[in-house]
PDB file of C-alpha atoms and ligand atoms in Angstrom:
ATOM      1  CA  MET A   1       0.000   0.000   0.000  1.00 56.00           C
ATOM      2  CA  ASN A   2       1.169   3.561  -0.639  1.00 61.00           C
ATOM      3  CA  ASP A   3       2.098   5.641   2.391  1.00 59.00           C
ATOM      4  CA  VAL A   4      -1.077   7.651   2.940  1.00 55.00           C
ATOM      5  CA  SER A   5      -0.029   9.142   6.269  1.00 51.00           C
ATOM      6  CA  LEU A   6       1.428  12.206   4.552  1.00 60.00           C
ATOM      7  CA  THR A   7      -2.013  13.230   3.420  1.00 80.00           C
ATOM      8  CA  LEU A   8      -3.515  13.076   6.923  1.00 94.00           C
ATOM      9  CA  PRO A   9      -3.763  16.184   9.099  1.00 95.00           C
ATOM     10  CA  PRO A  10      -1.423  16.504  12.088  1.00 96.00           C
ATOM     11  CA  PHE A  11      -2.978  15.912  15.520  1.00 98.00           C
ATOM     12  CA  GLN A  12      -2.196  19.283  17.124  1.00 98.00           C
ATOM     13  CA  ALA A  13      -1.252  19.480  20.795  1.00 98.00           C
ATOM     14  CA  GLY A  14      -4.084  21.121  22.746  1.00 98.00           C
ATOM     15  CA  SER A  15      -6.799  19.884  20.407  1.00 98.00           C
ATOM     16  CA  VAL A  16      -9.546  17.286  20.732  1.00 98.00           C
ATOM     17  CA  TRP A  17     -10.539  14.809  18.051  1.00 98.00           C
ATOM     18  CA  LEU A  18     -14.019  13.321  18.388  1.00 98.00           C
ATOM     19  CA  VAL A  19     -13.572  10.021  16.635  1.00 98.00           C
ATOM     20  CA  GLY A  20     -16.031   7.314  15.630  1.00 98.00           C
ATOM     21  CA  ALA A  21     -14.667   3.823  16.259  1.00 98.00           C
ATOM     22  CA  GLY A  22     -17.362   2.052  14.242  1.00 98.00           C
ATOM     23  CA  PRO A  23     -19.617  -0.704  15.556  1.00 98.00           C
ATOM     24  CA  GLY A  24     -17.002  -3.335  16.410  1.00 98.00           C
ATOM     25  CA  ASP A  25     -14.904  -4.810  13.612  1.00 98.00           C
ATOM     26  CA  PRO A  26     -11.540  -2.975  13.821  1.00 98.00           C
ATOM     27  CA  GLY A  27     -11.310  -3.257  10.037  1.00 98.00           C
ATOM     28  CA  LEU A  28     -14.052  -0.632   9.837  1.00 98.00           C
ATOM     29  CA  LEU A  29     -11.917   2.085  11.432  1.00 98.00           C
ATOM     30  CA  THR A  30     -11.187   4.999   9.117  1.00 98.00           C
ATOM     31  CA  LEU A  31      -7.613   5.951   8.259  1.00 96.00           C
ATOM     32  CA  LEU A  32      -8.133   9.151  10.257  1.00 97.00           C
ATOM     33  CA  ALA A  33      -9.235   7.142  13.294  1.00 98.00           C
ATOM     34  CA  SER A  34      -6.227   4.864  13.026  1.00 97.00           C
ATOM     35  CA  HIS A  35      -3.921   7.904  12.632  1.00 97.00           C
ATOM     36  CA  ALA A  36      -5.472   9.501  15.744  1.00 98.00           C
ATOM     37  CA  LEU A  37      -4.959   6.262  17.735  1.00 98.00           C
ATOM     38  CA  GLN A  38      -1.239   6.462  16.930  1.00 97.00           C
ATOM     39  CA  PHE A  39      -0.712  10.124  17.801  1.00 98.00           C
ATOM     40  CA  ALA A  40      -3.033  10.759  20.765  1.00 98.00           C
ATOM     41  CA  ASP A  41      -1.620  11.486  24.238  1.00 98.00           C
ATOM     42  CA  VAL A  42      -4.895  10.635  25.971  1.00 98.00           C
ATOM     43  CA  VAL A  43      -7.696   8.380  24.742  1.00 98.00           C
ATOM     44  CA  ILE A  44     -11.035   8.738  26.509  1.00 97.00           C
ATOM     45  CA  TYR A  45     -13.277   5.930  25.298  1.00 97.00           C
ATOM     46  CA  ASP A  46     -16.888   4.861  25.689  1.00 95.00           C
ATOM     47  CA  ALA A  47     -17.984   1.478  26.977  1.00 93.00           C
ATOM     48  CA  LEU A  48     -19.237   0.485  23.517  1.00 93.00           C
ATOM     49  CA  VAL A  49     -15.825   0.685  21.871  1.00 96.00           C
ATOM     50  CA  ASP A  50     -14.599  -2.784  20.899  1.00 96.00           C
ATOM     51  CA  ARG A  51     -11.696  -4.062  23.051  1.00 95.00           C
ATOM     52  CA  ARG A  52      -9.734  -5.020  19.918  1.00 97.00           C
ATOM     53  CA  ILE A  53      -9.723  -1.349  18.911  1.00 98.00           C
ATOM     54  CA  LEU A  54      -8.354  -0.282  22.296  1.00 97.00           C
ATOM     55  CA  LYS A  55      -5.379  -2.562  21.607  1.00 97.00           C
ATOM     56  CA  LEU A  56      -4.509  -0.325  18.647  1.00 97.00           C
ATOM     57  CA  VAL A  57      -3.924   2.701  20.889  1.00 97.00           C
ATOM     58  CA  ASN A  58      -0.307   3.868  21.065  1.00 97.00           C
ATOM     59  CA  PRO A  59       1.088   2.175  24.214  1.00 97.00           C
ATOM     60  CA  LYS A  60       2.479   5.537  25.374  1.00 97.00           C
ATOM     61  CA  ALA A  61      -0.998   7.088  25.473  1.00 98.00           C
ATOM     62  CA  ALA A  62      -3.105   7.225  28.645  1.00 97.00           C
ATOM     63  CA  LEU A  63      -6.246   5.148  28.177  1.00 97.00           C
ATOM     64  CA  GLU A  64      -9.294   6.168  30.202  1.00 95.00           C
ATOM     65  CA  ALA A  65     -12.873   4.924  30.308  1.00 94.00           C
ATOM     66  CA  ALA A  66     -15.203   7.913  29.966  1.00 92.00           C
ATOM     67  CA  GLY A  67     -17.241   8.814  32.987  1.00 63.00           C
ATOM     68  CA  LYS A  68     -15.396   6.503  35.382  1.00 58.00           C
ATOM     69  CA  ARG A  69     -14.099   8.127  38.520  1.00 52.00           C
ATOM     70  CA  GLY A  70     -12.174   6.058  41.015  1.00 48.00           C
ATOM     71  CA  GLY A  71     -13.544   2.959  39.315  1.00 49.00           C
ATOM     72  CA  ARG A  72     -17.150   4.046  39.799  1.00 53.00           C
ATOM     73  CA  PRO A  73     -19.211   4.650  36.709  1.00 51.00           C
ATOM     74  CA  SER A  74     -20.656   8.165  36.497  1.00 53.00           C
ATOM     75  CA  ALA A  75     -21.393   8.791  32.860  1.00 55.00           C
ATOM     76  CA  LYS A  76     -22.258  12.446  33.404  1.00 77.00           C
ATOM     77  CA  GLN A  77     -21.965  14.222  30.098  1.00 83.00           C
ATOM     78  CA  PRO A  78     -20.847  17.610  31.522  1.00 86.00           C
ATOM     79  CA  ASP A  79     -18.046  15.843  33.435  1.00 90.00           C
ATOM     80  CA  ILE A  80     -16.798  14.212  30.248  1.00 93.00           C
ATOM     81  CA  SER A  81     -16.860  17.511  28.373  1.00 95.00           C
ATOM     82  CA  LYS A  82     -15.042  19.248  31.244  1.00 95.00           C
ATOM     83  CA  SER A  83     -12.383  16.587  31.271  1.00 95.00           C
ATOM     84  CA  LEU A  84     -11.846  16.928  27.490  1.00 97.00           C
ATOM     85  CA  ILE A  85     -11.429  20.686  27.883  1.00 97.00           C
ATOM     86  CA  ALA A  86      -9.065  20.343  30.857  1.00 97.00           C
ATOM     87  CA  ARG A  87      -6.829  17.832  29.040  1.00 97.00           C
ATOM     88  CA  ALA A  88      -6.685  19.975  25.932  1.00 98.00           C
ATOM     89  CA  ARG A  89      -5.720  23.000  28.060  1.00 98.00           C
ATOM     90  CA  GLU A  90      -2.846  20.949  29.482  1.00 98.00           C
ATOM     91  CA  GLY A  91      -1.576  20.790  25.895  1.00 98.00           C
ATOM     92  CA  LYS A  92      -2.499  17.149  25.310  1.00 98.00           C
ATOM     93  CA  ARG A  93      -3.674  15.610  22.054  1.00 98.00           C
ATOM     94  CA  VAL A  94      -7.030  14.345  23.258  1.00 98.00           C
ATOM     95  CA  LEU A  95      -8.794  11.553  21.422  1.00 98.00           C
ATOM     96  CA  ARG A  96     -12.436  11.123  22.380  1.00 98.00           C
ATOM     97  CA  LEU A  97     -13.274   7.662  21.046  1.00 98.00           C
ATOM     98  CA  LYS A  98     -16.935   6.807  20.626  1.00 97.00           C
ATOM     99  CA  GLY A  99     -18.760   3.739  19.351  1.00 97.00           C
ATOM    100  CA  GLY A 100     -20.124   3.998  15.814  1.00 98.00           C
ATOM    101  CA  ASP A 101     -20.336   7.607  14.680  1.00 98.00           C
ATOM    102  CA  PRO A 102     -19.990  10.448  17.207  1.00 98.00           C
ATOM    103  CA  PHE A 103     -22.929  12.383  15.734  1.00 98.00           C
ATOM    104  CA  VAL A 104     -25.407   9.478  15.620  1.00 98.00           C
ATOM    105  CA  PHE A 105     -26.974   8.933  19.044  1.00 96.00           C
ATOM    106  CA  GLY A 106     -23.497   9.482  20.436  1.00 92.00           C
ATOM    107  CA  ARG A 107     -23.866  12.870  22.153  1.00 93.00           C
ATOM    108  CA  GLY A 108     -20.990  14.050  20.002  1.00 96.00           C
ATOM    109  CA  GLY A 109     -22.927  17.234  19.324  1.00 96.00           C
ATOM    110  CA  GLU A 110     -22.964  18.101  23.008  1.00 96.00           C
ATOM    111  CA  GLU A 111     -19.228  17.513  23.364  1.00 97.00           C
ATOM    112  CA  ALA A 112     -18.460  19.492  20.195  1.00 98.00           C
ATOM    113  CA  LEU A 113     -20.582  22.408  21.465  1.00 98.00           C
ATOM    114  CA  ALA A 114     -18.768  22.395  24.808  1.00 97.00           C
ATOM    115  CA  LEU A 115     -15.412  22.455  22.996  1.00 98.00           C
ATOM    116  CA  ALA A 116     -16.535  25.212  20.632  1.00 98.00           C
ATOM    117  CA  GLN A 117     -17.784  27.307  23.563  1.00 98.00           C
ATOM    118  CA  ALA A 118     -14.497  26.789  25.421  1.00 98.00           C
ATOM    119  CA  GLY A 119     -12.501  27.789  22.341  1.00 98.00           C
ATOM    120  CA  ILE A 120     -10.747  24.415  22.080  1.00 98.00           C
ATOM    121  CA  PRO A 121      -9.802  23.399  18.520  1.00 98.00           C
ATOM    122  CA  PHE A 122     -11.481  20.148  17.554  1.00 98.00           C
ATOM    123  CA  ARG A 123     -11.986  17.801  14.616  1.00 98.00           C
ATOM    124  CA  LEU A 124     -14.801  15.360  13.934  1.00 98.00           C
ATOM    125  CA  VAL A 125     -13.877  11.969  12.519  1.00 98.00           C
ATOM    126  CA  PRO A 126     -17.024  10.163  11.407  1.00 98.00           C
ATOM    127  CA  GLY A 127     -17.285   6.438  11.979  1.00 98.00           C
ATOM    128  CA  VAL A 128     -19.407   3.656  10.558  1.00 98.00           C
ATOM    129  CA  THR A 129     -22.604   3.934  12.557  1.00 98.00           C
ATOM    130  CA  ALA A 130     -24.118   0.751  13.992  1.00 98.00           C
ATOM    131  CA  ALA A 131     -27.081   0.884  11.606  1.00 98.00           C
ATOM    132  CA  ILE A 132     -24.916   1.038   8.501  1.00 98.00           C
ATOM    133  CA  GLY A 133     -22.386  -1.527   9.746  1.00 98.00           C
ATOM    134  CA  GLY A 134     -25.084  -3.763  11.201  1.00 98.00           C
ATOM    135  CA  LEU A 135     -27.173  -3.788   8.048  1.00 98.00           C
ATOM    136  CA  ALA A 136     -24.152  -4.520   5.880  1.00 98.00           C
ATOM    137  CA  TYR A 137     -23.023  -7.413   8.104  1.00 98.00           C
ATOM    138  CA  ALA A 138     -26.576  -8.790   8.281  1.00 98.00           C
ATOM    139  CA  GLY A 139     -26.956  -8.583   4.494  1.00 98.00           C
ATOM    140  CA  VAL A 140     -29.694  -5.932   4.355  1.00 98.00           C
ATOM    141  CA  PRO A 141     -29.194  -3.050   1.911  1.00 97.00           C
ATOM    142  CA  ALA A 142     -30.071   0.265   3.581  1.00 97.00           C
ATOM    143  CA  THR A 143     -31.814   1.270   0.366  1.00 96.00           C
ATOM    144  CA  HIS A 144     -32.798  -1.068  -2.439  1.00 96.00           C
ATOM    145  CA  ARG A 145     -34.365  -0.212  -5.774  1.00 94.00           C
ATOM    146  CA  GLY A 146     -37.986  -1.289  -5.839  1.00 91.00           C
ATOM    147  CA  THR A 147     -38.082  -1.932  -2.088  1.00 91.00           C
ATOM    148  CA  ASN A 148     -37.256   1.325  -0.308  1.00 92.00           C
ATOM    149  CA  SER A 149     -36.012   4.727  -1.363  1.00 92.00           C
ATOM    150  CA  ALA A 150     -35.999   6.111   2.162  1.00 95.00           C
ATOM    151  CA  VAL A 151     -34.552   4.895   5.430  1.00 97.00           C
ATOM    152  CA  THR A 152     -34.856   6.223   8.983  1.00 97.00           C
ATOM    153  CA  PHE A 153     -32.657   5.909  12.063  1.00 98.00           C
ATOM    154  CA  LEU A 154     -34.440   6.419  15.364  1.00 97.00           C
ATOM    155  CA  THR A 155     -33.967   5.621  19.011  1.00 97.00           C
ATOM    156  CA  GLY A 156     -36.176   3.327  21.050  1.00 97.00           C
ATOM    157  CA  HIS A 157     -35.004   4.862  24.305  1.00 95.00           C
ATOM    158  CA  ALA A 158     -35.515   8.485  25.278  1.00 94.00           C
ATOM    159  CA  ASP A 159     -33.801  10.193  28.219  1.00 90.00           C
ATOM    160  CA  ASP A 160     -36.746   9.418  30.513  1.00 92.00           C
ATOM    161  CA  GLY A 161     -36.496   5.706  29.678  1.00 94.00           C
ATOM    162  CA  GLY A 162     -39.628   5.622  27.500  1.00 95.00           C
ATOM    163  CA  LEU A 163     -40.120   5.809  23.746  1.00 96.00           C
ATOM    164  CA  PRO A 164     -39.140   9.201  22.314  1.00 95.00           C
ATOM    165  CA  ASP A 165     -42.154  11.519  22.258  1.00 92.00           C
ATOM    166  CA  ASP A 166     -40.799  13.901  19.639  1.00 93.00           C
ATOM    167  CA  VAL A 167     -41.334  11.290  16.908  1.00 94.00           C
ATOM    168  CA  ASP A 168     -44.385  11.521  14.637  1.00 96.00           C
ATOM    169  CA  TRP A 169     -45.038   7.778  14.671  1.00 96.00           C
ATOM    170  CA  GLU A 170     -47.874   7.859  12.130  1.00 97.00           C
ATOM    171  CA  GLY A 171     -45.828  10.022   9.759  1.00 97.00           C
ATOM    172  CA  LEU A 172     -42.779   7.832  10.191  1.00 95.00           C
ATOM    173  CA  VAL A 173     -44.642   4.590   9.645  1.00 96.00           C
ATOM    174  CA  LYS A 174     -46.167   5.948   6.440  1.00 96.00           C
ATOM    175  CA  GLY A 175     -43.123   7.765   5.111  1.00 95.00           C
ATOM    176  CA  SER A 176     -40.221   5.410   5.770  1.00 96.00           C
ATOM    177  CA  PRO A 177     -40.322   1.812   4.521  1.00 96.00           C
ATOM    178  CA  LEU A 178     -37.164   0.852   6.420  1.00 98.00           C
ATOM    179  CA  LEU A 179     -36.829   1.758  10.092  1.00 98.00           C
ATOM    180  CA  ILE A 180     -33.673   1.100  12.071  1.00 98.00           C
ATOM    181  CA  VAL A 181     -34.084   1.475  15.775  1.00 98.00           C
ATOM    182  CA  TYR A 182     -31.097   2.052  18.066  1.00 98.00           C
ATOM    183  CA  MET A 183     -31.423   1.030  21.743  1.00 97.00           C
ATOM    184  CA  PRO A 184     -34.578  -1.011  21.131  1.00 97.00           C
ATOM    185  CA  ILE A 185     -34.293  -3.753  23.725  1.00 96.00           C
ATOM    186  CA  GLY A 186     -35.676  -2.149  26.903  1.00 95.00           C
ATOM    187  CA  ASN A 187     -38.797  -0.900  25.114  1.00 96.00           C
ATOM    188  CA  LEU A 188     -39.240  -3.585  22.473  1.00 98.00           C
ATOM    189  CA  GLU A 189     -42.808  -4.392  23.467  1.00 98.00           C
ATOM    190  CA  ARG A 190     -43.981  -0.763  23.513  1.00 97.00           C
ATOM    191  CA  LEU A 191     -42.023  -0.007  20.383  1.00 98.00           C
ATOM    192  CA  SER A 192     -43.437  -2.850  18.305  1.00 98.00           C
ATOM    193  CA  GLN A 193     -46.971  -2.096  19.545  1.00 97.00           C
ATOM    194  CA  ARG A 194     -46.580   1.577  18.725  1.00 97.00           C
ATOM    195  CA  LEU A 195     -45.469   0.741  15.183  1.00 98.00           C
ATOM    196  CA  ILE A 196     -48.443  -1.592  14.707  1.00 98.00           C
ATOM    197  CA  GLU A 197     -50.877   0.995  16.147  1.00 97.00           C
ATOM    198  CA  ALA A 198     -49.425   3.593  13.825  1.00 97.00           C
ATOM    199  CA  GLY A 199     -50.162   1.384  10.823  1.00 97.00           C
ATOM    200  CA  ARG A 200     -47.408  -1.165  10.165  1.00 97.00           C
ATOM    201  CA  PRO A 201     -48.651  -4.735   9.572  1.00 97.00           C
ATOM    202  CA  ALA A 202     -48.205  -7.034  12.565  1.00 98.00           C
ATOM    203  CA  ASP A 203     -46.631  -9.676  10.303  1.00 97.00           C
ATOM    204  CA  GLU A 204     -44.112  -7.260   8.802  1.00 97.00           C
ATOM    205  CA  PRO A 205     -40.624  -8.812   8.718  1.00 97.00           C
ATOM    206  CA  ALA A 206     -38.107  -7.512  11.245  1.00 98.00           C
ATOM    207  CA  LEU A 207     -34.577  -8.346  12.366  1.00 98.00           C
ATOM    208  CA  LEU A 208     -32.864  -8.061  15.685  1.00 98.00           C
ATOM    209  CA  ILE A 209     -29.122  -7.644  15.212  1.00 98.00           C
ATOM    210  CA  SER A 210     -26.965  -7.793  18.306  1.00 98.00           C
ATOM    211  CA  LYS A 211     -23.201  -7.263  18.591  1.00 98.00           C
ATOM    212  CA  ALA A 212     -23.098  -6.447  14.905  1.00 98.00           C
ATOM    213  CA  THR A 213     -19.779  -6.771  13.056  1.00 98.00           C
ATOM    214  CA  THR A 214     -18.209  -8.831  15.859  1.00 97.00           C
ATOM    215  CA  PRO A 215     -17.632 -12.592  16.061  1.00 96.00           C
ATOM    216  CA  ASP A 216     -20.615 -12.674  18.485  1.00 96.00           C
ATOM    217  CA  GLN A 217     -23.012 -11.106  16.006  1.00 97.00           C
ATOM    218  CA  ASN A 218     -26.479 -12.589  16.376  1.00 97.00           C
ATOM    219  CA  VAL A 219     -29.209 -11.925  13.826  1.00 97.00           C
ATOM    220  CA  VAL A 220     -32.743 -13.047  14.597  1.00 98.00           C
ATOM    221  CA  ALA A 221     -35.389 -12.911  11.880  1.00 97.00           C
ATOM    222  CA  THR A 222     -38.803 -12.157  13.315  1.00 98.00           C
ATOM    223  CA  THR A 223     -41.907 -10.003  12.779  1.00 98.00           C
ATOM    224  CA  LEU A 224     -43.371  -6.995  14.554  1.00 98.00           C
ATOM    225  CA  ALA A 225     -45.873  -9.200  16.397  1.00 98.00           C
ATOM    226  CA  GLN A 226     -43.337 -11.908  17.315  1.00 98.00           C
ATOM    227  CA  CYS A 227     -40.267  -9.861  18.155  1.00 98.00           C
ATOM    228  CA  VAL A 228     -40.636  -9.782  21.936  1.00 98.00           C
ATOM    229  CA  THR A 229     -41.051 -13.556  22.154  1.00 98.00           C
ATOM    230  CA  ASP A 230     -38.243 -14.176  19.671  1.00 98.00           C
ATOM    231  CA  ALA A 231     -35.891 -11.746  21.435  1.00 97.00           C
ATOM    232  CA  ALA A 232     -36.406 -13.581  24.720  1.00 96.00           C
ATOM    233  CA  LYS A 233     -36.083 -17.028  23.114  1.00 97.00           C
ATOM    234  CA  SER A 234     -32.874 -16.213  21.314  1.00 96.00           C
ATOM    235  CA  GLY A 235     -31.273 -14.388  24.249  1.00 89.00           C
ATOM    236  CA  ILE A 236     -30.646 -11.184  22.273  1.00 95.00           C
ATOM    237  CA  VAL A 237     -28.654  -8.764  24.424  1.00 93.00           C
ATOM    238  CA  PRO A 238     -27.600  -5.131  23.909  1.00 96.00           C
ATOM    239  CA  PRO A 239     -26.044  -3.562  21.994  1.00 97.00           C
ATOM    240  CA  ALA A 240     -28.691  -4.420  19.450  1.00 98.00           C
ATOM    241  CA  LEU A 241     -30.638  -2.905  16.596  1.00 98.00           C
ATOM    242  CA  PHE A 242     -34.219  -3.523  15.544  1.00 98.00           C
ATOM    243  CA  VAL A 243     -34.808  -3.299  11.798  1.00 98.00           C
ATOM    244  CA  VAL A 244     -38.300  -3.254  10.329  1.00 98.00           C
ATOM    245  CA  GLY A 245     -39.338  -3.232   6.696  1.00 96.00           C
ATOM    246  CA  PRO A 246     -39.830  -5.322   3.581  1.00 91.00           C
ATOM    247  CA  GLY A 247     -36.129  -5.031   2.669  1.00 92.00           C
ATOM    248  CA  VAL A 248     -35.261  -7.127   5.711  1.00 96.00           C
ATOM    249  CA  ALA A 249     -36.150 -10.265   3.733  1.00 95.00           C
ATOM    250  CA  LEU A 250     -32.979  -9.825   1.635  1.00 96.00           C
ATOM    251  CA  HIS A 251     -31.054 -11.011   4.686  1.00 97.00           C
ATOM    252  CA  GLU A 252     -31.953 -14.596   3.770  1.00 96.00           C
ATOM    253  CA  GLN A 253     -30.022 -14.360   0.511  1.00 96.00           C
ATOM    254  CA  LEU A 254     -27.257 -11.959   1.521  1.00 97.00           C
ATOM    255  CA  ASP A 255     -26.216 -13.237   4.945  1.00 96.00           C
ATOM    256  CA  TRP A 256     -22.514 -13.334   4.002  1.00 97.00           C
ATOM    257  CA  TYR A 257     -21.009 -12.628   7.436  1.00 97.00           C
ATOM    258  CA  ARG A 258     -22.580 -15.610   9.168  1.00 94.00           C
ATOM    259  CA  ALA A 259     -21.089 -17.798   6.434  1.00 92.00           C
ATOM    260  CA  TRP A 260     -17.732 -16.056   6.775  1.00 94.00           C
ATOM    261  CA  LEU A 261     -17.694 -16.495  10.550  1.00 93.00           C
ATOM    262  CA  ALA A 262     -18.563 -20.173  10.216  1.00 91.00           C
ATOM    263  CA  GLY A 263     -15.520 -20.604   7.978  1.00 91.00           C
ATOM    264  CA  ASN A 264     -13.241 -18.566  10.269  1.00 84.00           C
ATOM    265  CA  GLU A 265     -14.096 -19.752  13.713  1.00 71.00           C
ATOM    266  CA  LYS A 266     -11.861 -17.295  15.475  1.00 57.00           C
ATOM    267  CA  GLY A 267     -13.546 -14.346  13.755  1.00 51.00           C
ATOM    268  CA  GLY A 268     -11.562 -11.124  13.856  1.00 53.00           C
ATOM    269  CA  SER A 269     -11.427  -8.468  11.205  1.00 56.00           C
ATOM    270  CA  THR A 270     -12.003  -8.989   7.514  1.00 54.00           C
TER     271      THR A 270
HETATM  272  N1  SAH B 301     -22.874   6.409  18.174  1.00 70.33           N
HETATM  273  C1  SAH B 301     -23.281   5.018  18.042  1.00 70.33           C
HETATM  274  C2  SAH B 301     -24.598   4.734  18.722  1.00 70.33           C
HETATM  275  C3  SAH B 301     -24.543   4.861  20.227  1.00 70.33           C
HETATM  276  S1  SAH B 301     -26.085   4.527  20.980  1.00 70.33           S
HETATM  277  C4  SAH B 301     -23.328   4.659  16.552  1.00 70.33           C
HETATM  278  O1  SAH B 301     -23.245   5.540  15.702  1.00 70.33           O
HETATM  279  O2  SAH B 301     -23.438   3.480  16.264  1.00 70.33           O
HETATM  280  C5  SAH B 301     -25.881   2.837  21.440  1.00 70.33           C
HETATM  281  C6  SAH B 301     -26.716   1.947  20.554  1.00 70.33           C
HETATM  282  O3  SAH B 301     -26.080   1.757  19.302  1.00 70.33           O
HETATM  283  C7  SAH B 301     -26.912   0.553  21.108  1.00 70.33           C
HETATM  284  O4  SAH B 301     -27.914   0.489  22.072  1.00 70.33           O
HETATM  285  C8  SAH B 301     -27.301  -0.184  19.843  1.00 70.33           C
HETATM  286  O5  SAH B 301     -28.632   0.089  19.481  1.00 70.33           O
HETATM  287  C9  SAH B 301     -26.397   0.478  18.819  1.00 70.33           C
HETATM  288  N2  SAH B 301     -25.155  -0.279  18.627  1.00 70.33           N
HETATM  289  C10 SAH B 301     -23.901   0.141  18.837  1.00 70.33           C
HETATM  290  N3  SAH B 301     -22.995  -0.813  18.516  1.00 70.33           N
HETATM  291  C11 SAH B 301     -23.726  -1.870  18.080  1.00 70.33           C
HETATM  292  C12 SAH B 301     -23.391  -3.161  17.593  1.00 70.33           C
HETATM  293  N4  SAH B 301     -22.128  -3.584  17.468  1.00 70.33           N
HETATM  294  N5  SAH B 301     -24.409  -3.988  17.242  1.00 70.33           N
HETATM  295  C13 SAH B 301     -25.696  -3.605  17.331  1.00 70.33           C
HETATM  296  N6  SAH B 301     -26.068  -2.396  17.781  1.00 70.33           N
HETATM  297  C14 SAH B 301     -25.104  -1.534  18.143  1.00 70.33           C
END
């Protein structure tokens, strides 16, 4: 391979890079993410970041779990932002490593705003979001001619623990053939009922995809009406996605990763 590092921007001391680590498979890291892992002085990572990716951090860098203080978890967003600002002011190259993409249900916007308000230089490095990685590794095209020309990402878990109430469920159900729900597990029953009430057929095909793009990926084919029973039966655990729509059926023909894993029992990256 050609040496591409010359074309990558320097990681300036005193700056923060908000970097997406992708959904799991280290092979899905961007070149910018990999460059940042080499040059960072401090890496502050979220619980969702795959352990194999943490092994790629420069051994000289300090590696810290976000929101942990004295071993106790306290995932307070303002604390994390304050810590990013403080480290940058010490002149460190601060890498904030987040699962998937920092701007997709990752609170990257809040951290970027805090940095902007504090006058700290920052860079955003997008990552493969769980929906895009998960669909690809489950063999479901996000859009497919003749099946769906629109796709929606939404969350199944609002701040108060319920379904989000700023979603126009009827509009969504009518307007978007393919729905990909992040954080669906805690509210799966309410979520599937709400989609049926809003007009989706109870027998509409759906998939639960857990631990997408990792050797433990588990894909369960189900329907809106059956998903709660099937999730319990198959022991689906977070992190997981719930995908609803006619395009889901393509999984049967395009399930390449399961076949690949079966042939490579140890898994790993591509
Ligand atoms: N910023 C992340 C999302 C963080 S919210 C991104 O862009 O992907 C956390 C949710 O993401 C989880 O509850 C789950 O719904 C989803 N998720 C993250 N990693 C996943 C994975 N490997 N497999 C399935 N879902 C995943």
